[in-house]
mmCIF file of C-alpha atoms in Angstrom:
data_model
loop_
_atom_site.group_PDB
_atom_site.id
_atom_site.type_symbol
_atom_site.label_atom_id
_atom_site.label_comp_id
_atom_site.label_asym_id
_atom_site.label_seq_id
_atom_site.Cartn_x
_atom_site.Cartn_y
_atom_site.Cartn_z
ATOM 1 C CA MET A 1 20.959 -1.929 -13.937
ATOM 2 C CA GLN A 2 20.577 0.600 -10.345
ATOM 3 C CA VAL A 3 19.223 -0.408 -7.601
ATOM 4 C CA ARG A 4 18.648 1.612 -4.027
ATOM 5 C CA ASN A 5 17.910 0.287 -0.559
ATOM 6 C CA THR A 6 15.204 1.207 1.207
ATOM 7 C CA GLY A 7 14.639 -0.751 3.692
ATOM 8 C CA PRO A 8 15.536 -0.193 7.130
ATOM 9 C CA SER A 9 18.133 -3.180 7.167
ATOM 10 C CA THR A 10 21.583 -3.731 5.507
ATOM 11 C CA VAL A 11 20.973 -6.376 2.156
ATOM 12 C CA TYR A 12 22.938 -8.310 0.495
ATOM 13 C CA VAL A 13 22.227 -9.169 -3.924
ATOM 14 C CA THR A 14 23.301 -11.107 -6.166
ATOM 15 C CA VAL A 15 22.887 -11.200 -10.156
ATOM 16 C CA ILE A 16 22.015 -14.079 -11.972
ATOM 17 C CA HIS A 17 23.212 -14.119 -15.530
ATOM 18 C CA GLY A 18 24.468 -16.331 -18.594
ATOM 19 C CA PRO A 19 25.003 -15.916 -21.512
ATOM 20 C CA ARG A 20 21.455 -17.653 -23.380
ATOM 21 C CA GLN A 21 18.192 -19.024 -21.576
ATOM 22 C CA GLY A 22 19.291 -22.330 -19.837
ATOM 23 C CA GLU A 23 22.628 -21.385 -19.290
ATOM 24 C CA ARG A 24 22.784 -20.002 -15.126
ATOM 25 C CA ARG A 25 25.833 -18.249 -13.321
ATOM 26 C CA GLN A 26 25.826 -16.526 -9.926
ATOM 27 C CA GLY A 27 27.717 -13.567 -9.428
ATOM 28 C CA PRO A 28 28.979 -12.660 -6.692
ATOM 29 C CA GLU A 29 26.905 -11.042 -3.771
ATOM 30 C CA ARG A 30 26.932 -7.220 -3.045
ATOM 31 C CA GLU A 31 26.508 -5.334 -0.162
ATOM 32 C CA ILE A 32 23.910 -2.489 0.266
ATOM 33 C CA THR A 33 23.601 -0.353 3.613
ATOM 34 C CA PRO A 34 20.455 1.681 4.325
ATOM 35 C CA GLY A 35 19.407 4.740 1.758
ATOM 36 C CA HIS A 36 22.423 3.309 -0.660
ATOM 37 C CA THR A 37 22.258 2.492 -4.152
ATOM 38 C CA ALA A 38 24.131 0.212 -6.538
ATOM 39 C CA VAL A 39 24.628 -1.670 -9.731
ATOM 40 C CA LEU A 40 24.262 -4.453 -10.755
ATOM 41 C CA ARG A 41 25.649 -5.842 -14.003
ATOM 42 C CA PRO A 42 25.656 -8.911 -15.460
ATOM 43 C CA GLY A 43 28.461 -10.558 -17.140
ATOM 44 C CA GLN A 44 29.667 -9.220 -20.276
ATOM 45 C CA GLY A 45 27.770 -10.289 -23.592
ATOM 46 C CA ASP A 46 24.995 -11.422 -20.813
ATOM 47 C CA MET A 47 21.734 -11.648 -19.958
ATOM 48 C CA LEU A 48 20.019 -10.303 -16.572
ATOM 49 C CA PHE A 49 18.470 -13.273 -15.601
ATOM 50 C CA ASP A 50 17.734 -12.874 -11.890
ATOM 51 C CA LEU A 51 18.598 -10.747 -9.026
ATOM 52 C CA THR A 52 18.595 -12.854 -5.369
ATOM 53 C CA LEU A 53 18.199 -10.619 -2.268
ATOM 54 C CA ARG A 54 18.723 -11.450 1.268
ATOM 55 C CA GLY A 55 19.444 -9.682 4.947
ATOM 56 C CA ALA A 56 19.157 -9.484 8.936
ATOM 57 C CA GLY A 57 16.520 -7.695 8.845
ATOM 58 C CA PRO A 58 12.185 -8.526 9.374
ATOM 59 C CA VAL A 59 12.492 -5.853 6.475
ATOM 60 C CA LYS A 60 13.978 -6.324 3.395
ATOM 61 C CA SER A 61 13.485 -3.785 0.795
ATOM 62 C CA LEU A 62 15.297 -3.089 -2.721
ATOM 63 C CA THR A 63 13.786 0.039 -5.628
ATOM 64 C CA VAL A 64 14.906 0.157 -9.531
ATOM 65 C CA VAL A 65 16.512 3.206 -9.379
ATOM 66 C CA SER A 66 17.519 2.639 -13.666
ATOM 67 C CA VAL A 67 17.771 -0.025 -15.998
ATOM 68 C CA ARG A 68 19.867 0.236 -18.488
#
């Protein structure tokens, strides 16, 4: 999955993934600065379950650019 930070402040994103339902792992946190794009991937052979998003500013915005 490719995402872009469309907000005015830096955001931090974490991928939650696992090999099957009920078994989840948290990936490393990624920093994405305003206007930049990042590729987020689950572990090899895992399914993507969720993304967590946090940031220091009052407005946080992340846009999905593409999914493969």
